[in-house]
CSV table of C-alpha atoms (C1' of nucleotides) in Angstrom, one decimal:
chain,number,residue,atom,x,y,z
A,1274,MET,CA,-24.6,37.5,-5.0
A,1275,TYR,CA,-25.1,34.1,-3.6
A,1276,PRO,CA,-27.5,32.7,-6.1
A,1277,PHE,CA,-26.7,29.1,-5.2
A,1278,LEU,CA,-28.1,29.7,-1.7
A,1279,ASP,CA,-31.4,30.8,-3.0
A,1280,SER,CA,-32.2,27.5,-4.5
A,1281,GLU,CA,-31.1,25.7,-1.3
A,1282,ASN,CA,-33.2,27.8,1.0
A,1283,GLY,CA,-36.2,28.2,-1.0
A,1284,CYS,CA,-38.8,31.0,-0.9
A,1285,LEU,CA,-37.6,32.2,2.5
A,1286,LEU,CA,-34.8,34.1,0.8
A,1287,ASN,CA,-36.5,35.1,-2.4
A,1288,GLY,CA,-37.6,38.4,-1.1
A,1289,MET,CA,-34.3,39.4,0.4
A,1290,SER,CA,-31.8,38.0,-2.1
A,1291,HIS,CA,-30.7,41.6,-2.8
A,1292,THR,CA,-29.1,42.0,0.7
A,1293,THR,CA,-25.4,42.1,0.8
A,1294,GLY,CA,-23.0,39.5,2.1
A,1295,ILE,CA,-22.2,40.0,5.8
A,1296,ARG,CA,-25.7,40.1,7.1
A,1297,GLN,CA,-27.0,37.2,5.0
A,1298,ALA,CA,-23.9,35.1,5.8
A,1299,GLN,CA,-24.4,35.6,9.5
A,1300,LYS,CA,-28.1,34.8,9.2
A,1301,LEU,CA,-27.4,31.6,7.3
A,1302,LYS,CA,-24.8,30.7,9.9
A,1303,THR,CA,-27.3,31.0,12.7
A,1304,ARG,CA,-29.9,29.1,10.6
A,1305,GLN,CA,-27.4,26.3,10.1
A,1306,ALA,CA,-26.5,26.3,13.8
A,1307,LEU,CA,-30.2,25.8,14.6
A,1308,LEU,CA,-30.5,22.9,12.2
A,1309,ASP,CA,-27.4,21.3,13.5
A,1310,ALA,CA,-28.4,21.7,17.1
A,1311,ALA,CA,-31.9,20.3,16.4
A,1312,LEU,CA,-30.5,17.3,14.6
A,1313,GLU,CA,-28.4,16.5,17.6
A,1314,LEU,CA,-31.3,16.9,20.0
A,1315,LEU,CA,-33.4,14.6,17.8
A,1316,GLU,CA,-31.2,11.7,18.4
A,1317,HIS,CA,-33.0,11.0,21.7
A,1318,GLN,CA,-36.5,12.3,21.0
A,1319,SER,CA,-39.1,12.9,18.3
A,1320,LEU,CA,-39.7,16.1,16.5
A,1321,SER,CA,-43.1,16.5,18.0
A,1322,SER,CA,-41.6,16.8,21.5
A,1323,LEU,CA,-38.7,19.0,20.4
A,1324,GLY,CA,-38.9,22.4,22.0
A,1325,LEU,CA,-38.1,25.6,20.3
A,1326,ARG,CA,-36.3,26.8,23.4
A,1327,GLU,CA,-34.2,23.7,23.6
A,1328,VAL,CA,-32.8,24.4,20.2
A,1329,THR,CA,-32.1,28.1,20.7
A,1330,ARG,CA,-30.5,27.3,24.1
A,1331,ALA,CA,-28.2,24.7,22.5
A,1332,VAL,CA,-27.2,27.3,19.9
A,1333,GLY,CA,-26.8,30.2,22.3
A,1334,VAL,CA,-29.3,32.6,20.9
A,1335,THR,CA,-32.6,33.9,22.4
A,1336,PRO,CA,-35.8,32.0,21.8
A,1337,THR,CA,-37.2,34.9,19.8
A,1338,ALA,CA,-34.4,34.6,17.3
A,1339,PHE,CA,-35.8,31.3,16.2
A,1340,TYR,CA,-38.7,33.0,14.5
A,1341,ARG,CA,-36.4,34.9,12.2
A,1342,HIS,CA,-35.6,31.5,10.5
A,1343,PHE,CA,-38.6,29.2,11.0
A,1344,ASP,CA,-42.3,29.4,11.7
A,1345,GLY,CA,-41.9,26.7,14.3
A,1346,THR,CA,-40.4,23.3,14.9
A,1347,ALA,CA,-42.4,21.7,12.2
A,1348,ALA,CA,-41.0,24.0,9.6
A,1349,LEU,CA,-37.5,23.3,10.9
A,1350,GLY,CA,-38.3,19.6,10.5
A,1351,VAL,CA,-39.2,20.1,6.9
A,1352,ALA,CA,-35.9,22.0,6.3
A,1353,LEU,CA,-34.0,19.1,7.9
A,1354,VAL,CA,-35.6,16.7,5.5
A,1355,GLU,CA,-34.4,18.8,2.6
A,1356,GLU,CA,-30.9,19.0,4.0
A,1357,THR,CA,-30.7,15.3,4.8
A,1358,LEU,CA,-32.2,13.8,1.7
A,1359,GLY,CA,-31.4,16.5,-0.8
A,1360,SER,CA,-27.7,15.6,-0.4
A,1361,LEU,CA,-28.3,12.0,-1.0
A,1362,HIS,CA,-29.6,12.1,-4.5
A,1363,GLY,CA,-26.1,11.7,-5.9
A,1364,MET,CA,-25.6,8.5,-3.9
A,1365,ILE,CA,-28.3,6.6,-5.8
A,1366,GLY,CA,-26.3,7.0,-9.0
A,1367,ALA,CA,-23.1,6.0,-7.2
A,1368,ILE,CA,-24.6,2.7,-6.0
A,1369,LEU,CA,-26.5,1.7,-9.1
A,1370,ALA,CA,-24.2,3.0,-11.9
A,1371,ASP,CA,-21.7,0.4,-10.7
A,1372,THR,CA,-20.8,-2.2,-13.2
A,1373,GLY,CA,-19.8,-5.7,-12.3
A,1374,ASP,CA,-21.8,-8.8,-11.6
A,1375,SER,CA,-24.8,-8.6,-9.3
A,1376,GLU,CA,-23.3,-10.2,-6.3
A,1377,GLU,CA,-20.4,-7.7,-6.2
A,1378,ARG,CA,-22.6,-4.8,-6.9
A,1379,LEU,CA,-25.0,-5.8,-4.2
A,1380,ASP,CA,-22.2,-6.0,-1.6
A,1381,ARG,CA,-21.1,-2.6,-2.6
A,1382,SER,CA,-24.6,-1.1,-2.2
A,1383,VAL,CA,-24.8,-2.4,1.3
A,1384,ASP,CA,-21.3,-1.2,2.1
A,1385,LEU,CA,-22.1,2.3,0.8
A,1386,ILE,CA,-25.2,2.6,2.9
A,1387,THR,CA,-23.3,1.3,5.9
A,1388,ARG,CA,-20.6,3.9,5.4
A,1389,HIS,CA,-23.0,6.7,5.0
A,1390,VAL,CA,-25.0,5.7,8.1
A,1391,THR,CA,-21.8,5.5,10.1
A,1392,GLU,CA,-20.6,8.8,8.9
A,1393,GLN,CA,-23.8,10.8,9.6
A,1394,PRO,CA,-25.9,8.7,11.9
A,1395,ALA,CA,-28.0,11.6,13.1
A,1396,HIS,CA,-29.4,12.4,9.6
A,1397,PHE,CA,-30.5,8.8,9.0
A,1398,ARG,CA,-32.0,8.4,12.4
A,1399,PHE,CA,-34.0,11.5,11.9
A,1400,ILE,CA,-35.5,10.2,8.6
A,1401,ALA,CA,-36.2,6.8,10.0
A,1402,ARG,CA,-37.8,8.3,13.1
A,1403,GLU,CA,-40.0,10.9,11.4
A,1404,GLN,CA,-40.9,8.9,8.3
A,1405,HIS,CA,-43.9,7.6,10.3
A,1406,GLY,CA,-43.7,10.3,13.0
A,1407,GLY,CA,-46.3,12.6,14.5
A,1408,VAL,CA,-45.7,15.7,12.4
A,1409,GLY,CA,-47.7,15.5,9.1
A,1410,GLN,CA,-45.8,18.1,7.2
A,1411,VAL,CA,-42.6,16.3,7.9
A,1412,ARG,CA,-44.0,12.9,7.0
A,1413,ALA,CA,-45.2,14.4,3.7
A,1414,ALA,CA,-41.8,16.0,3.0
A,1415,ILE,CA,-40.0,12.7,3.6
A,1416,ALA,CA,-42.5,10.7,1.5
A,1417,ALA,CA,-42.1,13.1,-1.4
A,1418,GLN,CA,-38.3,12.7,-1.2
A,1419,LEU,CA,-38.4,9.0,-1.0
A,1420,ARG,CA,-40.8,8.8,-3.9
A,1421,GLY,CA,-38.2,10.8,-5.8
A,1422,PHE,CA,-35.6,8.3,-4.9
A,1423,ALA,CA,-37.8,5.4,-5.9
A,1424,LEU,CA,-38.3,7.0,-9.3
A,1425,GLU,CA,-34.6,7.6,-9.8
A,1426,VAL,CA,-33.9,4.0,-9.0
A,1427,ALA,CA,-36.6,2.8,-11.3
A,1428,GLN,CA,-35.2,4.9,-14.1
A,1429,VAL,CA,-31.7,3.5,-13.6
A,1430,LEU,CA,-33.0,-0.1,-13.4
A,1431,GLY,CA,-35.2,0.4,-16.4
A,1432,ALA,CA,-32.2,1.3,-18.5
A,1433,GLU,CA,-30.5,-2.0,-17.8
A,1434,PRO,CA,-30.8,-5.1,-20.0
A,1435,GLU,CA,-32.2,-7.2,-17.1
A,1436,SER,CA,-35.3,-5.0,-17.2
A,1437,ALA,CA,-36.3,-5.7,-20.8
A,1438,GLY,CA,-40.0,-6.3,-20.9
A,1439,TRP,CA,-40.7,-4.6,-17.5
A,1440,ASP,CA,-43.5,-2.0,-17.5
A,1441,ARG,CA,-43.3,1.3,-15.7
A,1442,GLU,CA,-45.4,0.2,-12.7
A,1443,ASP,CA,-43.3,-2.9,-12.0
A,1444,LEU,CA,-40.1,-0.8,-12.2
A,1445,LEU,CA,-41.6,1.7,-9.7
A,1446,MET,CA,-42.5,-1.1,-7.4
A,1447,LEU,CA,-39.0,-2.5,-7.5
A,1448,GLY,CA,-37.5,1.0,-7.0
A,1449,GLY,CA,-39.7,1.5,-4.0
A,1450,LEU,CA,-38.7,-1.9,-2.6
A,1451,TYR,CA,-35.0,-1.0,-2.8
A,1452,VAL,CA,-35.5,2.4,-1.2
A,1453,ASP,CA,-37.6,1.0,1.6
A,1454,HIS,CA,-35.0,-1.7,2.1
A,1455,MET,CA,-32.3,1.0,2.3
A,1456,VAL,CA,-34.2,3.0,5.0
A,1457,LEU,CA,-34.9,-0.2,7.0
A,1458,THR,CA,-31.2,-1.2,6.8
A,1459,ALA,CA,-30.1,2.2,7.9
A,1460,SER,CA,-32.5,2.1,10.9
A,1461,ALA,CA,-31.4,-1.4,11.8
A,1462,LEU,CA,-27.7,-0.3,11.7
A,1463,LEU,CA,-28.4,2.5,14.1
A,1464,GLU,CA,-30.4,0.4,16.5
A,1465,ALA,CA,-27.8,-2.4,16.4
A,1466,GLY,CA,-24.8,-0.2,17.2
A,1467,PRO,CA,-21.2,-1.0,16.1
A,1468,GLU,CA,-21.2,-4.5,17.6
A,1469,GLY,CA,-24.3,-5.6,15.8
A,1470,GLU,CA,-23.3,-4.0,12.5
A,1471,GLN,CA,-21.9,-7.2,11.0
A,1472,GLU,CA,-25.1,-9.2,11.6
A,1473,VAL,CA,-27.3,-6.4,10.1
A,1474,VAL,CA,-25.1,-6.2,7.1
A,1475,ARG,CA,-25.3,-10.0,6.6
A,1476,VAL,CA,-29.1,-10.0,6.7
A,1477,ALA,CA,-29.4,-6.9,4.5
A,1478,ARG,CA,-27.3,-8.6,1.8
A,1479,ARG,CA,-29.4,-11.8,1.9
A,1480,ARG,CA,-32.6,-9.7,1.5
A,1481,LEU,CA,-31.1,-7.9,-1.4
A,1482,ARG,CA,-30.1,-11.2,-2.9
A,1483,LEU,CA,-33.6,-12.5,-2.6
A,1484,VAL,CA,-35.1,-9.5,-4.2
A,1485,THR,CA,-32.5,-9.7,-7.0
A,1486,LEU,CA,-33.5,-13.3,-7.6
A,1487,GLY,CA,-37.1,-12.4,-7.7
A,1488,ARG,CA,-36.3,-9.7,-10.3
A,1489,ALA,CA,-34.4,-12.1,-12.5
A,1490,HIS,CA,-37.4,-14.4,-12.6
A,1491,TRP,CA,-40.1,-11.7,-12.7
A,1492,LEU,CA,-41.1,-12.4,-16.3
A,1493,ASP,CA,-41.2,-16.2,-15.9
A,1494,ARG,CA,-44.4,-15.9,-13.9
A,1495,PRO,CA,-47.4,-17.9,-15.3
B,1106,MET,CA,-59.7,-15.6,40.9
B,1107,TYR,CA,-58.6,-13.9,37.7
B,1108,PRO,CA,-55.4,-15.9,37.0
B,1109,PHE,CA,-55.6,-15.2,33.2
B,1110,LEU,CA,-55.3,-11.5,34.0
B,1111,ASP,CA,-52.0,-12.0,35.8
B,1112,SER,CA,-50.3,-13.2,32.7
B,1113,GLU,CA,-51.6,-10.3,30.7
B,1114,ASN,CA,-50.7,-7.6,33.1
B,1115,GLY,CA,-47.4,-8.9,34.2
B,1116,CYS,CA,-45.7,-8.3,37.5
B,1117,LEU,CA,-47.8,-5.2,38.3
B,1118,LEU,CA,-50.5,-7.5,39.6
B,1119,ASN,CA,-48.5,-10.3,41.0
B,1120,GLY,CA,-48.4,-8.7,44.5
B,1121,MET,CA,-52.2,-8.1,44.6
B,1122,SER,CA,-53.6,-11.1,42.8
B,1123,HIS,CA,-55.4,-12.1,46.1
B,1124,THR,CA,-57.7,-9.1,46.0
B,1125,THR,CA,-61.3,-9.7,45.3
B,1126,GLY,CA,-63.4,-8.9,42.2
B,1127,ILE,CA,-65.0,-5.5,42.5
B,1128,ARG,CA,-61.9,-3.5,43.3
B,1129,GLN,CA,-59.7,-5.2,40.8
B,1130,ALA,CA,-62.3,-5.1,38.1
B,1131,GLN,CA,-62.7,-1.3,38.6
B,1132,LYS,CA,-58.9,-0.8,38.6
B,1133,LEU,CA,-58.6,-2.8,35.3
B,1134,LYS,CA,-61.4,-0.8,33.8
B,1135,THR,CA,-59.6,2.5,34.6
B,1136,ARG,CA,-56.3,1.0,33.3
B,1137,GLN,CA,-58.0,0.0,30.1
B,1138,ALA,CA,-59.6,3.5,29.8
B,1139,LEU,CA,-56.2,5.0,30.1
B,1140,LEU,CA,-54.8,2.7,27.3
B,1141,ASP,CA,-57.7,3.4,25.0
B,1142,ALA,CA,-57.5,7.2,25.5
B,1143,ALA,CA,-53.8,7.2,25.0
B,1144,LEU,CA,-54.1,5.2,21.8
B,1145,GLU,CA,-56.6,7.7,20.5
B,1146,LEU,CA,-54.4,10.7,21.4
B,1147,LEU,CA,-51.5,9.0,19.7
B,1148,GLU,CA,-53.1,9.1,16.3
B,1149,HIS,CA,-52.0,12.7,15.9
B,1150,GLN,CA,-48.8,12.8,17.9
B,1151,SER,CA,-45.8,10.7,19.1
B,1152,LEU,CA,-45.5,9.0,22.5
B,1153,SER,CA,-42.6,11.2,23.5
B,1154,SER,CA,-44.9,14.2,23.3
B,1155,LEU,CA,-47.9,12.6,25.0
B,1156,GLY,CA,-48.7,14.2,28.3
B,1157,LEU,CA,-49.8,12.2,31.3
B,1158,ARG,CA,-52.4,14.9,32.1
B,1159,GLU,CA,-53.8,14.7,28.5
B,1160,VAL,CA,-54.5,11.1,29.1
B,1161,THR,CA,-56.1,11.4,32.5
B,1162,ARG,CA,-58.2,14.4,31.3
B,1163,ALA,CA,-59.5,12.3,28.4
B,1164,VAL,CA,-60.5,9.5,30.7
B,1165,GLY,CA,-61.9,11.8,33.4
B,1166,VAL,CA,-59.7,10.9,36.4
B,1167,THR,CA,-57.2,13.0,38.2
B,1168,PRO,CA,-53.6,13.1,37.0
B,1169,THR,CA,-52.5,11.4,40.2
B,1170,ALA,CA,-54.6,8.4,39.5
B,1171,PHE,CA,-52.3,7.7,36.5
B,1172,TYR,CA,-49.5,6.5,38.9
B,1173,ARG,CA,-51.7,3.8,40.3
B,1174,HIS,CA,-51.3,2.1,36.9
B,1175,PHE,CA,-48.1,3.2,35.2
B,1176,ASP,CA,-44.8,4.7,36.2
B,1177,GLY,CA,-45.1,7.2,33.3
B,1178,THR,CA,-46.0,7.5,29.7
B,1179,ALA,CA,-43.1,5.3,28.6
B,1180,ALA,CA,-44.5,2.4,30.7
B,1181,LEU,CA,-48.0,3.0,29.2
B,1182,GLY,CA,-46.4,2.8,25.8
B,1183,VAL,CA,-44.9,-0.6,26.6
B,1184,ALA,CA,-48.3,-1.8,27.7
B,1185,LEU,CA,-49.8,-0.6,24.5
B,1186,VAL,CA,-47.3,-2.6,22.5
B,1187,GLU,CA,-48.2,-5.8,24.4
B,1188,GLU,CA,-51.9,-5.1,23.9
B,1189,THR,CA,-51.5,-4.3,20.2
B,1190,LEU,CA,-49.1,-7.0,19.1
B,1191,GLY,CA,-50.0,-9.6,21.6
B,1192,SER,CA,-53.4,-10.0,20.0
B,1193,LEU,CA,-51.9,-10.5,16.6
B,1194,HIS,CA,-50.0,-13.7,17.2
B,1195,GLY,CA,-53.0,-15.7,16.0
B,1196,MET,CA,-53.1,-13.8,12.8
B,1197,ILE,CA,-49.8,-15.1,11.5
B,1198,GLY,CA,-51.1,-18.6,11.6
B,1199,ALA,CA,-54.4,-17.6,9.9
B,1200,ILE,CA,-52.5,-16.1,7.0
B,1201,LEU,CA,-49.8,-18.7,6.5
B,1202,ALA,CA,-51.7,-21.9,7.4
B,1203,ASP,CA,-53.8,-21.3,4.3
B,1204,THR,CA,-53.5,-23.8,1.6
B,1205,GLY,CA,-54.0,-23.1,-2.1
B,1206,ASP,CA,-51.6,-21.9,-4.7
B,1207,SER,CA,-49.2,-19.1,-3.9
B,1208,GLU,CA,-51.0,-16.4,-5.9
B,1209,GLU,CA,-54.3,-17.0,-4.1
B,1210,ARG,CA,-52.7,-17.2,-0.7
B,1211,LEU,CA,-50.7,-14.0,-1.3
B,1212,ASP,CA,-53.8,-12.1,-2.1
B,1213,ARG,CA,-55.5,-13.4,1.0
B,1214,SER,CA,-52.5,-12.3,3.1
B,1215,VAL,CA,-52.8,-8.8,1.8
B,1216,ASP,CA,-56.5,-8.7,2.2
B,1217,LEU,CA,-56.2,-9.9,5.8
B,1218,ILE,CA,-53.8,-7.2,6.7
B,1219,THR,CA,-55.9,-4.6,5.0
B,1220,ARG,CA,-59.0,-5.7,6.9
B,1221,HIS,CA,-57.1,-5.6,10.2
B,1222,VAL,CA,-55.7,-2.2,9.5
B,1223,THR,CA,-59.1,-0.9,8.5
B,1224,GLU,CA,-60.7,-2.3,11.6
B,1225,GLN,CA,-58.2,-1.0,14.2
B,1226,PRO,CA,-56.2,1.7,12.5
B,1227,ALA,CA,-55.0,3.3,15.8
B,1228,HIS,CA,-53.2,0.2,16.9
B,1229,PHE,CA,-51.2,-0.2,13.7
B,1230,ARG,CA,-50.5,3.5,13.5
B,1231,PHE,CA,-49.1,3.3,16.9
B,1232,ILE,CA,-46.7,0.5,16.1
B,1233,ALA,CA,-45.6,2.1,12.8
B,1234,ARG,CA,-45.0,5.4,14.5
B,1235,GLU,CA,-43.1,4.1,17.6
B,1236,GLN,CA,-41.1,1.3,15.9
B,1237,HIS,CA,-38.5,3.9,15.2
B,1238,GLY,CA,-39.8,6.5,17.7
B,1239,GLY,CA,-38.1,8.5,20.4
B,1240,VAL,CA,-38.8,6.2,23.4
B,1241,GLY,CA,-36.2,3.5,23.7
B,1242,GLN,CA,-38.2,1.1,26.0
B,1243,VAL,CA,-41.0,1.1,23.5
B,1244,ARG,CA,-38.8,0.6,20.5
B,1245,ALA,CA,-37.3,-2.3,22.3
B,1246,ALA,CA,-40.7,-3.8,23.1
B,1247,ILE,CA,-41.8,-3.5,19.5
B,1248,ALA,CA,-38.6,-5.0,18.2
B,1249,ALA,CA,-38.9,-8.0,20.6
B,1250,GLN,CA,-42.5,-8.6,19.4
B,1251,LEU,CA,-41.6,-8.3,15.7
B,1252,ARG,CA,-38.7,-10.6,16.2
B,1253,GLY,CA,-41.2,-13.1,17.7
B,1254,PHE,CA,-43.4,-12.7,14.6
B,1255,ALA,CA,-40.5,-13.2,12.3
B,1256,LEU,CA,-39.6,-16.4,14.2
B,1257,GLU,CA,-43.2,-17.7,13.9
B,1258,VAL,CA,-43.3,-17.0,10.2
B,1259,ALA,CA,-39.9,-18.7,9.8
B,1260,GLN,CA,-41.2,-21.8,11.5
B,1261,VAL,CA,-44.3,-22.0,9.5
B,1262,LEU,CA,-42.4,-21.5,6.2
B,1263,GLY,CA,-39.8,-24.0,7.3
B,1264,ALA,CA,-42.4,-26.7,7.6
B,1265,GLU,CA,-43.4,-26.3,4.0
B,1266,PRO,CA,-42.0,-28.4,1.1
B,1267,GLU,CA,-40.9,-25.2,-0.7
B,1268,SER,CA,-38.4,-24.7,2.1
B,1269,ALA,CA,-36.5,-27.9,1.7
B,1270,GLY,CA,-32.8,-27.2,1.9
B,1271,TRP,CA,-33.2,-23.9,3.6
B,1272,ASP,CA,-31.1,-23.2,6.7
B,1273,ARG,CA,-32.3,-21.6,9.8
B,1274,GLU,CA,-30.7,-18.2,9.1
B,1275,ASP,CA,-32.2,-17.9,5.6
B,1276,LEU,CA,-35.6,-18.8,7.0
B,1277,LEU,CA,-35.3,-16.1,9.6
B,1278,MET,CA,-34.3,-13.6,7.0
B,1279,LEU,CA,-37.4,-14.5,4.9
B,1280,GLY,CA,-39.6,-14.3,8.0
B,1281,GLY,CA,-38.3,-10.9,8.9
B,1282,LEU,CA,-38.8,-9.7,5.3
B,1283,TYR,CA,-42.5,-10.7,5.4
B,1284,VAL,CA,-43.0,-9.1,8.8
B,1285,ASP,CA,-41.3,-5.8,7.7
B,1286,HIS,CA,-43.4,-5.9,4.6
B,1287,MET,CA,-46.5,-6.3,6.6
B,1288,VAL,CA,-45.7,-3.3,8.8
B,1289,LEU,CA,-44.8,-1.1,5.8
B,1290,THR,CA,-48.0,-2.1,4.1
B,1291,ALA,CA,-50.0,-1.3,7.2
B,1292,SER,CA,-48.3,2.1,7.5
B,1293,ALA,CA,-48.8,2.9,3.8
B,1294,LEU,CA,-52.5,2.0,4.0
B,1295,LEU,CA,-53.0,4.4,6.9
B,1296,GLU,CA,-51.1,7.2,5.1
B,1297,ALA,CA,-53.0,6.6,1.9
B,1298,GLY,CA,-56.5,6.7,3.4
B,1299,PRO,CA,-59.5,4.9,1.9
B,1300,GLU,CA,-59.2,6.4,-1.6
B,1301,GLY,CA,-55.5,5.3,-1.9
B,1302,GLU,CA,-56.1,1.9,-0.5
B,1303,GLN,CA,-56.5,0.1,-3.9
B,1304,GLU,CA,-53.2,1.4,-5.1
B,1305,VAL,CA,-51.3,0.4,-1.9
B,1306,VAL,CA,-52.9,-3.1,-2.1
B,1307,ARG,CA,-51.7,-3.5,-5.7
B,1308,VAL,CA,-48.2,-2.5,-4.9
B,1309,ALA,CA,-48.1,-4.7,-1.8
B,1310,ARG,CA,-49.2,-7.7,-3.8
B,1311,ARG,CA,-46.5,-7.1,-6.4
B,1312,ARG,CA,-43.8,-6.9,-3.8
B,1313,LEU,CA,-45.0,-10.1,-2.2
B,1314,ARG,CA,-45.0,-11.8,-5.6
B,1315,LEU,CA,-41.4,-10.7,-6.2
B,1316,VAL,CA,-40.3,-12.0,-2.8
B,1317,THR,CA,-42.1,-15.3,-3.4
B,1318,LEU,CA,-40.3,-15.6,-6.8
B,1319,GLY,CA,-37.0,-15.0,-5.1
B,1320,ARG,CA,-37.9,-17.6,-2.6
B,1321,ALA,CA,-38.7,-20.1,-5.3
B,1322,HIS,CA,-35.2,-19.7,-6.9
B,1323,TRP,CA,-33.2,-19.2,-3.7
B,1324,LEU,CA,-31.4,-22.5,-4.0
B,1325,ASP,CA,-30.6,-22.0,-7.7
B,1326,ARG,CA,-28.0,-19.4,-6.8
B,1327,PRO,CA,-24.5,-20.1,-8.1
C,537,DT,C1',-15.3,59.1,0.2
C,538,DG,C1',-18.7,60.6,3.7
C,539,DT,C1',-23.1,61.2,5.7
C,540,DA,C1',-27.8,60.4,6.9
C,541,DC,C1',-31.4,57.3,6.9
C,542,DA,C1',-33.4,52.4,6.4
C,543,DT,C1',-33.3,47.6,7.4
C,544,DC,C1',-33.5,43.7,10.2
C,545,DA,C1',-31.1,39.7,13.0
C,546,DG,C1',-30.9,39.1,17.4
C,547,DT,C1',-32.2,40.9,22.4
C,548,DG,C1',-34.5,40.7,26.9
C,549,DA,C1',-38.5,41.2,29.7
C,550,DA,C1',-42.9,39.7,30.3
C,551,DC,C1',-47.3,37.0,29.8
C,552,DG,C1',-50.3,33.2,30.8
C,553,DC,C1',-50.4,28.2,30.7
C,554,DG,C1',-50.0,23.4,31.2
C,555,DC,C1',-46.8,20.3,32.7
C,556,DG,C1',-45.0,16.2,36.1
C,557,DT,C1',-44.8,15.1,40.7
C,558,DT,C1',-45.6,15.5,46.0
C,559,DC,C1',-48.6,14.9,49.6
C,560,DA,C1',-52.1,14.0,53.0
C,561,DC,C1',-56.8,12.7,52.3
C,562,DT,C1',-61.3,9.9,51.6
C,563,DG,C1',-64.4,6.4,51.3
C,564,DA,C1',-65.7,2.2,49.0
C,565,DT,C1',-64.1,-2.5,49.1
C,566,DG,C1',-61.8,-6.4,51.3
C,567,DT,C1',-60.5,-9.3,55.4
C,568,DA,C1',-60.6,-11.5,60.0
C,569,DC,C1',-63.1,-13.0,63.6
D,613,DT,C1',-74.5,-12.7,59.7
D,614,DG,C1',-72.3,-8.7,61.9
D,615,DT,C1',-68.7,-5.8,63.3
D,616,DA,C1',-64.1,-3.6,63.5
D,617,DC,C1',-60.0,-2.8,61.2
D,618,DA,C1',-57.0,-2.7,56.9
D,619,DT,C1',-56.3,-1.8,52.2
D,620,DC,C1',-55.9,1.1,48.4
D,621,DA,C1',-57.9,3.4,43.8
D,622,DG,C1',-58.9,7.8,43.1
D,623,DT,C1',-59.0,12.9,45.1
D,624,DG,C1',-57.7,17.7,45.2
D,625,DA,C1',-54.6,21.3,46.4
D,626,DA,C1',-50.1,22.8,45.8
D,627,DC,C1',-45.3,23.3,44.0
D,628,DG,C1',-41.8,24.9,40.9
D,629,DC,C1',-40.6,24.9,36.1
D,630,DG,C1',-40.1,25.4,31.2
D,631,DC,C1',-42.9,26.2,27.5
D,632,DG,C1',-44.4,29.2,23.1
D,633,DT,C1',-45.4,33.7,21.8
D,634,DT,C1',-45.8,39.1,22.2
D,635,DC,C1',-43.5,43.3,22.1
D,636,DA,C1',-40.7,47.3,21.9
D,637,DC,C1',-35.7,47.6,21.6
D,638,DT,C1',-30.7,47.9,19.8
D,639,DG,C1',-27.0,48.3,17.1
D,640,DA,C1',-24.5,46.4,13.2
D,641,DT,C1',-25.1,46.2,8.3
D,642,DG,C1',-26.9,48.0,4.0
D,643,DT,C1',-28.4,51.8,0.8
D,644,DA,C1',-28.9,56.3,-1.4
D,645,DC,C1',-27.0,60.4,-2.5
DNA sequence: TGTACATCAGTGAACGCGCGTTCACTGATGTAC
DNA sequence: TGTACATCAGTGAACGCGCGTTCACTGATGTAC
C-alpha cells in the first residue's frame, strides 16, 4: 500500500508491509519525530553521548517506545545517515551537469553547497561530526555513502572531454577530493557562522580553482 | 625550578611555581597519567561521552583527585590538544625543509605522516575525532592549532622560488589545503588499518601531486 | 455490515547502576626560624 | 640540623539524579468470517 516507504525504511518494515494505513502512518510519524528530535539534539553533542531518554523526552513519548523503532542510538544514527545523505544524491548531478566555463561552474558549486548548508545546517553538522566520531557503525555508514558520492562524481567527470586519457583510479581520486572538499567546506561554513560565511566561500573557491588547475595539467606530468 | 613546565602547563601552575620538586613532580605524574588514560579511552568513544570517573578509575585515583588537575573533561580535552599538536610543530619543518625534486619530497611527506600516525595512533585519532566533535572548547583549540600549522606551511612555501608572485592569501589557502590533507590522510590511515595502508598512501600521494600541479600553474590563470 | 479475535505502538512502574560534585579529612611534603 | 606550623594532592563517604532496559499492560487498529 505504501511500497515507496519500504525502500526508504529498509528491512525493518519488510515483515509488516501488509499492515494497513493508519497504524503504519502513525508509527512512521513517531519514527520521524524521533529522527528530527535526535538531529536537533546532536547540534550540541556527539551521537556517542546522546541519550535514548533525551530523544523520547523531546518527542513526548515514553522511553520504551524508542525500542519499537530502533535497537539503540547507534541504529538511529545509521538511519540519520541514510536520511541525510540519501537525499543528496541528486545534488551531485545538479552541480556537475552544469555547462559553462569552469570558473562559472565552480562558483555555482560553492554557492549550491552554501545554500544547502544554510537551509539544513543540522544535517550537515551531523555528517561532519560523526564522519570521524565515536560510533563505528555510523562511521561505516557515512564512509559508504561518501564513497558512493565519490564514484558518482568520478563517473560524471569521466564523461567530460577534459578527462580524456584519465584512468579509473585517477578519476576516483579526483572524485574523492571533490567530495572531501565539499564536506570540509560545509563544516567550515557551520563553524564560521553567518558573519564568516563570505571568507569561507572565498577560500573554498580558491581551493577548487587550484584543484581544477591541477586537473587540467594532470597529464602533462613527466 | 622547573620553569619550562610553566609554559607547558599554562596558568594552572603560575600560582604554585614556587613549590619544590617532589610534590610538583608527583602532581605532574598524576596529571600525565590522567591524560594518557583519557587518550586511550578516547580511541573508542568521543570526548563528550568520556566520564571523569572512567579516567580516574583507569589511573587508579579517586574521582575527586581529578579536580586537582582539570575543571572537567572539556578542560582535559583542551590539554590533550596542546599535548598532541604542540609536539608536532617541528614536524612541519622536517617535511617541508627537505630539498630534492617535488616528487621525491612529496613521497617523503606522506611517509613521514604515515610513520607518525603508526607510532602514535591515539593522538591522531583524537584530533580527527574532535576536530568536528561535540565539545566547543576543544574544537576551538584544535582549530587554533591547525591555523598555526597552516600559517607555518604558508611561510615555508612562501620562501620558495616556486611561490614568486603569490600573495599572502593564496599562500594561506595552500597551507590550509596541505594541513587539511594531512589530517584527512591520518584519519584515513587509522580507519583503513595496516592492511589498507598501502592504498591510502597511494591515493594520498596522487592528491598531493594534483595539488602540486595546481600550484605550479596557479599564476597561469586567465 | 457486524462481530469476535489478533496485532502491536505506545504506556507506566520498577530495577540496579554509574554518574558528577560536595565535603571534611589525612598525611606526606614544604617553609620558616 | 631540628622543630613547629602551613600547604595541598589525594582520600572516602555521601548525595541526588538520570540513565538503559525489563515487564506486564492497554486500547486503538487490523483481520477473518
